[in-house]
Coordinates of C-alpha atoms and ligand atoms in Angstrom, one line a residue:
Chain K
M974 CA 14.8 27.5 -36.8
R975 CA 12.5 25.7 -34.4
I976 CA 9.9 23.2 -35.6
A977 CA 7.0 22.1 -33.4
I978 CA 4.9 18.9 -34.0
S979 CA 1.5 18.4 -32.3
A980 CA 1.6 15.2 -30.4
A981 CA -0.3 13.0 -28.0
G982 CA 2.8 12.4 -25.8
A983 CA 6.3 13.8 -25.1
G984 CA 9.3 12.8 -27.1
P985 CA 10.0 11.8 -30.8
D986 CA 8.4 8.4 -30.5
A987 CA 5.0 9.7 -29.3
P988 CA 2.0 9.5 -31.6
A989 CA 1.4 12.6 -33.7
E990 CA -1.8 14.5 -33.1
E991 CA -4.2 15.8 -35.7
R992 CA -5.8 18.4 -33.6
F993 CA -3.8 21.6 -33.2
G994 CA -5.3 23.5 -30.3
R995 CA -6.3 20.4 -28.3
C996 CA -3.1 18.4 -28.6
A997 CA -1.4 17.4 -25.4
W998 CA 2.2 18.1 -26.3
F999 CA 4.4 20.0 -28.8
V1000 CA 7.6 18.2 -29.6
I1001 CA 10.3 20.6 -30.7
F1002 CA 13.1 20.0 -33.3
D1003 CA 15.7 22.1 -34.9
E1004 CA 15.9 22.2 -38.7
H1005 CA 18.5 19.4 -38.8
G1006 CA 16.0 17.1 -37.1
N1007 CA 17.5 17.1 -33.6
V1008 CA 14.9 16.9 -30.9
Q1009 CA 15.2 19.8 -28.5
E1010 CA 12.4 19.5 -26.0
S1011 CA 8.7 18.6 -25.5
I1012 CA 6.3 21.3 -24.3
A1013 CA 3.1 20.4 -22.6
N1014 CA 0.2 22.3 -24.3
T1015 CA -1.3 24.0 -21.3
A1016 CA -3.8 25.7 -23.6
R1017 CA -5.7 22.6 -24.6
S1018 CA -8.1 22.8 -21.6
S1019 CA -9.3 26.3 -22.5
A1020 CA -13.1 26.5 -23.0
E1021 CA -12.7 29.0 -25.8
G1022 CA -9.8 30.0 -27.9
A1023 CA -7.6 27.0 -27.4
G1024 CA -6.1 27.6 -30.8
V1025 CA -5.2 31.2 -30.1
K1026 CA -3.7 30.2 -26.7
S1027 CA -1.7 27.4 -28.3
T1028 CA -0.3 29.8 -30.8
Q1029 CA 0.7 32.1 -28.0
L1030 CA 2.6 29.2 -26.4
L1031 CA 4.4 28.6 -29.7
L1032 CA 5.3 32.3 -30.0
R1033 CA 6.7 32.3 -26.5
N1034 CA 8.8 29.4 -27.4
N1035 CA 10.1 31.0 -30.6
I1036 CA 8.6 28.4 -32.9
D1037 CA 8.9 29.1 -36.6
V1038 CA 7.1 26.1 -38.1
V1039 CA 4.4 23.9 -36.8
L1040 CA 3.5 20.4 -38.2
T1041 CA -0.1 19.4 -37.4
G1042 CA -3.4 18.2 -38.8
R1043 CA -6.4 20.3 -38.4
V1044 CA -6.4 24.1 -37.8
G1045 CA -9.5 26.2 -37.2
P1046 CA -10.1 29.7 -38.4
K1047 CA -9.0 31.6 -35.3
A1048 CA -5.9 29.6 -34.8
M1049 CA -5.0 30.1 -38.5
H1050 CA -5.5 33.8 -38.2
A1051 CA -3.3 33.8 -35.1
M1052 CA -0.5 31.9 -36.7
L1053 CA -0.5 34.0 -39.9
N1054 CA -0.2 37.1 -37.8
G1055 CA 2.3 35.6 -35.4
G1056 CA 4.5 34.5 -38.2
V1057 CA 4.2 30.7 -37.6
V1058 CA 4.3 28.7 -40.8
V1059 CA 1.9 25.8 -40.8
Y1060 CA 2.2 22.4 -42.5
T1061 CA -0.5 19.7 -42.3
G1062 CA -0.6 16.0 -42.9
V1063 CA 1.0 14.5 -39.8
A1064 CA 2.1 10.8 -40.0
A1065 CA 1.5 8.2 -37.3
T1066 CA 4.4 9.3 -35.0
V1067 CA 6.3 12.4 -34.3
N1068 CA 9.5 11.0 -35.8
E1069 CA 7.7 9.9 -39.0
T1070 CA 6.1 13.3 -39.3
L1071 CA 9.4 15.1 -39.0
E1072 CA 10.9 12.8 -41.7
K1073 CA 7.9 13.6 -44.0
Y1074 CA 8.5 17.3 -43.5
L1075 CA 12.2 17.1 -44.1
N1076 CA 11.5 15.2 -47.3
G1077 CA 9.2 18.0 -48.4
Q1078 CA 6.1 15.8 -48.3
M1079 CA 3.9 17.9 -46.1
K1080 CA 1.5 20.5 -47.3
P1081 CA 1.8 24.2 -46.3
L1082 CA -1.5 25.6 -45.0
A1083 CA -2.6 29.2 -45.6
V1084 CA -6.4 28.9 -44.9
P1085 CA -8.1 27.0 -42.0
N1086 CA -8.9 23.4 -42.8
A1087 CA -11.3 22.8 -39.9
R1088 CA -14.2 24.6 -38.4
Q1089 CA -14.0 26.2 -35.1
H1090 CA -14.1 23.8 -32.1
A1091 CA -13.5 20.9 -34.4
G1092 CA -11.0 19.6 -31.9
D1093 CA -13.4 19.7 -29.0
T1094 CA -14.6 16.4 -27.7
R1095 CA -17.6 17.7 -25.9
S1096 CA -20.7 16.6 -27.8
E1097 CA -22.4 19.8 -26.9
R1098 CA -20.3 21.6 -29.5
L1099 CA -21.0 19.2 -32.3
A1100 CA -24.8 19.2 -31.9
T1101 CA -26.3 22.3 -33.4
Chain U
M104 CA -45.1 34.3 -12.2
I105 CA -42.2 33.5 -14.5
I106 CA -42.3 30.2 -16.4
A107 CA -39.3 29.2 -18.5
V108 CA -39.9 26.8 -21.3
A109 CA -36.7 24.8 -22.1
S110 CA -35.5 21.6 -23.6
G111 CA -32.3 19.6 -23.6
K112 CA -32.0 20.0 -27.4
G113 CA -33.4 21.9 -30.3
G114 CA -36.4 20.7 -32.4
T115 CA -38.6 19.4 -29.6
G116 CA -41.3 21.9 -30.4
K117 CA -40.3 24.1 -27.4
T118 CA -41.2 27.4 -29.1
T119 CA -44.6 26.1 -30.3
V120 CA -45.4 25.2 -26.7
A121 CA -44.1 28.5 -25.3
T122 CA -46.0 30.6 -27.8
S123 CA -49.2 28.5 -27.6
M124 CA -49.1 28.8 -23.9
A125 CA -48.7 32.5 -23.9
L126 CA -51.6 33.0 -26.3
S127 CA -53.8 30.6 -24.3
L128 CA -53.2 32.4 -21.1
Q129 CA -54.3 35.8 -22.4
D130 CA -57.8 35.4 -20.9
M131 CA -56.5 34.3 -17.5
S132 CA -54.3 37.2 -16.6
S133 CA -54.5 40.9 -17.2
E134 CA -50.9 40.8 -18.4
V135 CA -49.1 38.1 -20.3
T136 CA -45.5 38.6 -21.6
F137 CA -43.6 36.4 -23.9
I138 CA -39.8 36.7 -23.9
D139 CA -37.8 35.0 -26.5
C140 CA -34.4 34.2 -25.0
D141 CA -33.3 32.0 -27.8
V142 CA -31.1 34.8 -29.0
E143 CA -29.2 32.8 -31.5
E144 CA -32.3 31.7 -33.3
P145 CA -35.3 33.6 -32.1
N146 CA -38.4 32.3 -33.8
G147 CA -41.3 33.0 -31.3
H148 CA -42.3 35.8 -33.6
I149 CA -43.2 33.3 -36.4
F150 CA -46.0 32.0 -34.2
L151 CA -47.0 35.3 -32.5
C152 CA -46.5 37.7 -35.4
P153 CA -46.0 40.7 -33.1
Q154 CA -46.0 44.3 -34.0
I155 CA -42.5 45.6 -33.1
T156 CA -42.7 48.9 -31.4
G157 CA -39.1 49.6 -30.4
S158 CA -35.6 48.2 -30.2
D159 CA -32.3 48.7 -28.3
N160 CA -28.8 47.8 -29.2
I161 CA -26.7 45.7 -26.7
Y162 CA -23.0 46.4 -26.4
I163 CA -20.0 45.0 -24.6
E164 CA -16.7 46.8 -24.4
V165 CA -13.8 45.2 -26.2
P166 CA -10.2 46.4 -26.0
E167 CA -8.4 48.4 -28.6
I168 CA -4.6 48.5 -28.4
D169 CA -2.7 51.7 -29.0
R170 CA 0.3 50.4 -31.0
Q171 CA 2.4 53.4 -30.2
K172 CA 2.1 52.9 -26.5
C173 CA 2.1 49.1 -26.4
T174 CA 5.5 47.6 -25.4
R175 CA 4.3 44.1 -26.4
C176 CA 5.1 42.8 -22.9
G177 CA 2.3 40.3 -23.4
K178 CA 0.8 40.8 -19.9
C179 CA -2.7 41.3 -21.3
A180 CA -2.6 38.2 -23.4
D181 CA -1.4 36.2 -20.4
L182 CA -4.1 37.3 -18.1
C183 CA -7.1 37.2 -20.5
A184 CA -9.0 34.2 -19.3
F185 CA -10.9 33.9 -22.6
N186 CA -7.9 33.8 -24.9
A187 CA -9.1 36.9 -26.8
L188 CA -5.6 38.4 -27.1
L189 CA -2.5 37.3 -28.9
A190 CA 0.8 39.0 -28.3
T191 CA 3.1 38.6 -31.3
S192 CA 6.5 40.2 -31.6
D193 CA 5.1 43.3 -33.3
E194 CA 1.6 43.7 -32.1
V195 CA -1.3 42.6 -29.9
I196 CA -4.1 41.0 -31.9
V197 CA -7.6 41.2 -30.5
F198 CA -10.1 38.4 -31.2
P199 CA -13.3 40.3 -30.3
E200 CA -15.4 37.2 -30.7
F201 CA -13.8 35.6 -27.6
C202 CA -13.8 38.8 -25.5
H203 CA -16.2 38.9 -22.6
G204 CA -15.6 42.6 -22.0
C205 CA -14.3 42.1 -18.4
G206 CA -11.8 45.0 -18.8
G207 CA -9.0 43.0 -17.2
C208 CA -6.5 43.8 -19.9
R209 CA -7.0 47.5 -19.6
Y210 CA -6.7 47.3 -15.8
F211 CA -3.4 45.4 -15.9
C212 CA -1.7 47.0 -18.9
P213 CA 1.4 48.7 -17.4
V214 CA 1.5 51.5 -20.0
E215 CA -2.2 52.2 -20.5
A216 CA -2.2 51.1 -24.1
V217 CA -5.7 49.6 -23.8
T218 CA -8.9 51.5 -24.3
M219 CA -12.3 49.9 -24.2
M220 CA -14.5 50.4 -27.2
P221 CA -18.2 49.5 -27.4
K222 CA -19.0 46.6 -29.8
K223 CA -22.6 45.8 -30.7
I224 CA -23.3 42.2 -29.9
G225 CA -27.1 42.2 -30.3
T226 CA -30.5 43.9 -30.2
V227 CA -33.5 43.6 -28.0
E228 CA -36.9 44.3 -29.6
K229 CA -40.2 44.7 -28.0
G230 CA -43.7 44.7 -29.3
L231 CA -47.3 43.5 -29.0
A232 CA -48.9 40.3 -30.3
G233 CA -52.6 40.7 -29.7
R234 CA -52.7 41.3 -25.9
V235 CA -49.5 39.4 -25.3
K236 CA -46.5 41.6 -24.7
F237 CA -43.5 40.5 -26.7
A238 CA -39.8 40.9 -26.4
R239 CA -37.0 39.1 -28.2
G240 CA -33.2 39.3 -28.1
R241 CA -31.2 38.7 -31.2
L242 CA -27.5 38.1 -31.3
E243 CA -25.5 39.9 -33.9
V244 CA -24.2 37.7 -36.7
G245 CA -20.7 36.8 -35.9
A246 CA -21.0 37.6 -32.2
A247 CA -20.4 34.6 -29.9
L248 CA -21.4 36.0 -26.6
S249 CA -25.1 35.5 -25.9
P250 CA -25.5 35.7 -22.1
P251 CA -25.5 39.6 -22.0
V252 CA -28.2 39.6 -24.7
V253 CA -30.2 37.1 -22.8
D254 CA -29.9 39.2 -19.6
A255 CA -30.9 42.3 -21.5
V256 CA -34.0 40.8 -23.0
K257 CA -35.0 39.3 -19.6
K258 CA -35.2 42.8 -18.2
H259 CA -38.5 43.0 -20.0
S260 CA -40.0 40.6 -17.4
T261 CA -42.0 42.5 -14.8
D262 CA -43.6 41.5 -11.5
Q263 CA -46.9 41.7 -13.3
G264 CA -49.0 38.8 -14.6
I265 CA -47.6 35.8 -16.3
I266 CA -44.3 35.8 -18.1
I267 CA -43.3 33.0 -20.5
L268 CA -39.6 32.7 -21.3
D269 CA -38.6 30.7 -24.3
A270 CA -35.1 29.5 -23.4
P271 CA -32.5 28.5 -25.9
P272 CA -32.1 24.7 -26.5
G273 CA -29.4 22.8 -24.7
T274 CA -27.9 23.2 -21.2
S275 CA -25.1 25.7 -21.8
C276 CA -24.5 29.2 -20.5
P277 CA -27.2 31.1 -22.3
V278 CA -29.8 28.5 -21.1
I279 CA -28.7 29.0 -17.5
H280 CA -29.0 32.7 -17.9
S281 CA -32.5 32.3 -19.2
V282 CA -33.8 29.8 -16.6
R283 CA -32.2 31.3 -13.6
G284 CA -34.6 33.3 -11.5
S285 CA -37.7 31.7 -13.0
D286 CA -40.5 30.4 -10.7
F287 CA -40.8 27.2 -12.8
C288 CA -39.3 25.5 -15.7
L289 CA -41.3 23.5 -18.1
L290 CA -39.1 21.0 -19.9
V291 CA -40.3 19.9 -23.4
A292 CA -39.1 16.4 -24.2
E293 CA -39.4 13.9 -27.0
P294 CA -39.9 10.2 -26.3
T295 CA -36.7 8.9 -27.9
S296 CA -33.6 7.6 -26.1
F297 CA -31.7 10.6 -27.3
G298 CA -34.6 12.8 -26.0
L299 CA -34.3 11.1 -22.7
N300 CA -30.6 11.7 -22.4
D301 CA -31.1 15.4 -23.2
L302 CA -34.0 15.6 -20.7
D303 CA -31.8 14.2 -18.0
L304 CA -29.1 16.8 -18.6
A305 CA -31.7 19.5 -18.6
V306 CA -33.3 18.3 -15.3
Q307 CA -29.9 18.3 -13.7
M308 CA -29.2 21.8 -14.9
V309 CA -32.6 23.2 -13.8
R310 CA -32.4 21.5 -10.4
S311 CA -28.9 22.9 -9.8
L312 CA -30.4 26.3 -10.3
G313 CA -33.0 25.5 -7.6
V314 CA -35.9 26.1 -10.1
P315 CA -38.7 23.5 -9.8
C316 CA -39.6 21.8 -13.0
G317 CA -42.0 19.6 -14.8
V318 CA -42.2 17.8 -18.1
L319 CA -44.3 18.1 -21.2
I320 CA -44.0 15.2 -23.6
N321 CA -44.2 16.3 -27.2
R322 CA -44.9 14.0 -30.2
A323 CA -46.0 11.4 -27.6
R324 CA -46.4 7.9 -28.9
E325 CA -46.1 4.3 -27.6
R326 CA -42.5 4.8 -26.4
S327 CA -43.5 7.7 -24.2
C328 CA -43.3 5.3 -21.3
L329 CA -39.6 5.8 -21.5
I330 CA -39.9 9.4 -20.4
E331 CA -42.7 8.6 -18.0
K332 CA -40.6 6.0 -16.3
Y333 CA -37.7 8.4 -16.0
C334 CA -40.1 11.1 -14.5
R335 CA -41.4 8.6 -12.0
E336 CA -37.9 7.7 -10.9
H337 CA -36.9 11.3 -10.6
E338 CA -40.1 12.6 -8.9
L339 CA -41.0 14.8 -11.9
N340 CA -44.6 15.6 -12.9
V341 CA -45.6 14.9 -16.5
L342 CA -47.8 17.9 -16.9
M343 CA -49.0 17.4 -20.5
K344 CA -48.7 15.1 -23.5
I345 CA -49.0 16.4 -27.1
P346 CA -49.5 13.4 -29.4
L347 CA -47.7 12.9 -32.6
S348 CA -50.2 13.9 -35.2
K349 CA -50.3 15.1 -38.8
D350 CA -52.4 18.2 -38.0
I351 CA -50.0 19.3 -35.2
A352 CA -46.9 18.6 -37.2
G353 CA -48.3 20.7 -40.1
A354 CA -49.0 23.5 -37.6
Y355 CA -45.5 23.5 -36.3
S356 CA -44.0 23.8 -39.7
R357 CA -46.3 26.6 -40.7
G358 CA -45.8 28.5 -37.5
I359 CA -49.4 28.1 -36.3
P360 CA -49.9 28.0 -32.5
L361 CA -51.7 25.0 -31.2
G362 CA -54.8 26.9 -29.9
A363 CA -55.5 27.8 -33.5
V364 CA -55.4 24.2 -34.6
D365 CA -57.9 23.1 -32.0
G366 CA -59.4 25.2 -29.2
K367 CA -59.0 22.3 -26.8
W368 CA -55.3 23.1 -26.6
N369 CA -56.1 26.5 -25.2
K370 CA -58.0 24.7 -22.4
A371 CA -55.1 22.3 -21.9
F372 CA -52.6 25.1 -21.5
R373 CA -54.8 26.9 -19.0
R374 CA -54.9 23.7 -17.1
I375 CA -51.2 23.2 -17.2
Y376 CA -50.8 26.8 -15.9
R377 CA -53.0 26.1 -13.0
D378 CA -51.1 22.9 -12.2
I379 CA -47.8 24.8 -12.4
R380 CA -49.2 27.5 -10.1
E381 CA -50.1 24.8 -7.6
L382 CA -46.7 23.1 -7.8
V383 CA -44.9 26.4 -7.3
A384 CA -47.1 27.2 -4.2
N385 CA -46.4 23.7 -2.8
E386 CA -42.7 24.1 -3.4
G387 CA -42.8 27.4 -1.5
N388 CA -44.6 25.8 1.4
N389 CA -42.1 22.9 1.5
R390 CA -39.2 25.3 1.5
Y391 CA -40.8 27.2 4.3
Q392 CA -41.2 24.1 6.4
R393 CA -37.7 22.8 5.9
Ligands
SF4_66 S1 -0.2 44.7 -21.4 FE1 -0.3 46.7 -22.5 S2 1.8 47.0 -23.2 FE2 1.7 44.8 -22.6 S3 1.2 43.8 -24.5 FE3 -0.7 44.3 -23.6 S4 -1.3 46.2 -24.4 FE4 0.8 46.0 -24.9
SF4_67 S1 -11.7 42.7 -21.8 FE1 -11.3 40.8 -20.6 S2 -12.0 39.2 -22.1 FE2 -11.8 41.0 -23.3 S3 -9.7 40.9 -24.0 FE3 -9.6 42.1 -22.2 S4 -9.1 40.6 -20.6 FE4 -9.8 39.4 -22.4

């Protein structure tokens, strides 16, 4: 099994990241908690559909579980269909998040918990 | 003459200005057309109360994947620039809301598993409000792609007479599609520091399109000097000021055009039109000399 954690940097000591589609990195572990690799999230700069593209990246990398914070409707739909299980409630760092997950303290997510574009920083999106 | 009425953000009274202007110009030209390009929230009709005489549906083509033929190679998902496709291990999922209908996925699919199917993304309606010709685009609920609907409604502009385009608020894609190709853009601004920031973005956008512009200050009050100072610094003409007043605010909220509040506004809009015509003519001359 492969577990991905959304993160602001590479490696297990990096800060974990709340935003799924817009995170900079995914840090990958096996189910025993051994770090395997860090994958740069090339999808984060997409104007549209960053969540879908990020999901595609996870599928390419045979990820089974993702630990993150906020997931929008399109990304949730994509992960449900792609068979990626989502848990939310990341801790401060990647390592602490993994520990929390292994202790069964993270919440499985079945419905989106953020609105679309919630991870965007462009103010244009926020103003309606 | 095509005049686009735009603003850096919503709620500046842009639609009131655009509709009032269209009505005021009825007597100046044999033909006045009002085109509502704010396809996400068209509300020019509230002020103009047009009689709708016809409508057309607007479609784009989105892919449909033949599951029998598809080998799940993932090529289509890789090349789609809009992330509208997700290739999972057992199917390709289409997110039609992201699809721009470019057809790239069909073109590159090695086994011809993709067919393009029309998807309705909006409607364009036309009608008549008094002597003003009226057209509006409306984006389908759930559709995210407004530029094709904007382009479709803009086809109702002719070479004849005066055309007033009510652009969507903001400075994004659909606004650019609305303003592009206009002879002039009238920017409606509010005298607040936020309003100034939005105006600045709008000015940059309009100038990058090569469309000459001028400013109308709405809800003008003491702090209007903020906008006026900006305009001086950026060589922009303040073409009109509409004061902050109870009567006018009431008219906005009830969908009454300004000319119906007080006939003096009809005169003011005719004056602004003459000013714009002059500015456009000068601009043309300058360009010719350069
Ligand atoms: S390119 Fe064609 S065969 Fe490959 S995944 Fe897409 S639809 Fe299927
Ligand atoms: S038509 Fe273009 S935008 Fe739509 S899914 Fe295919 S490649 Fe993507």
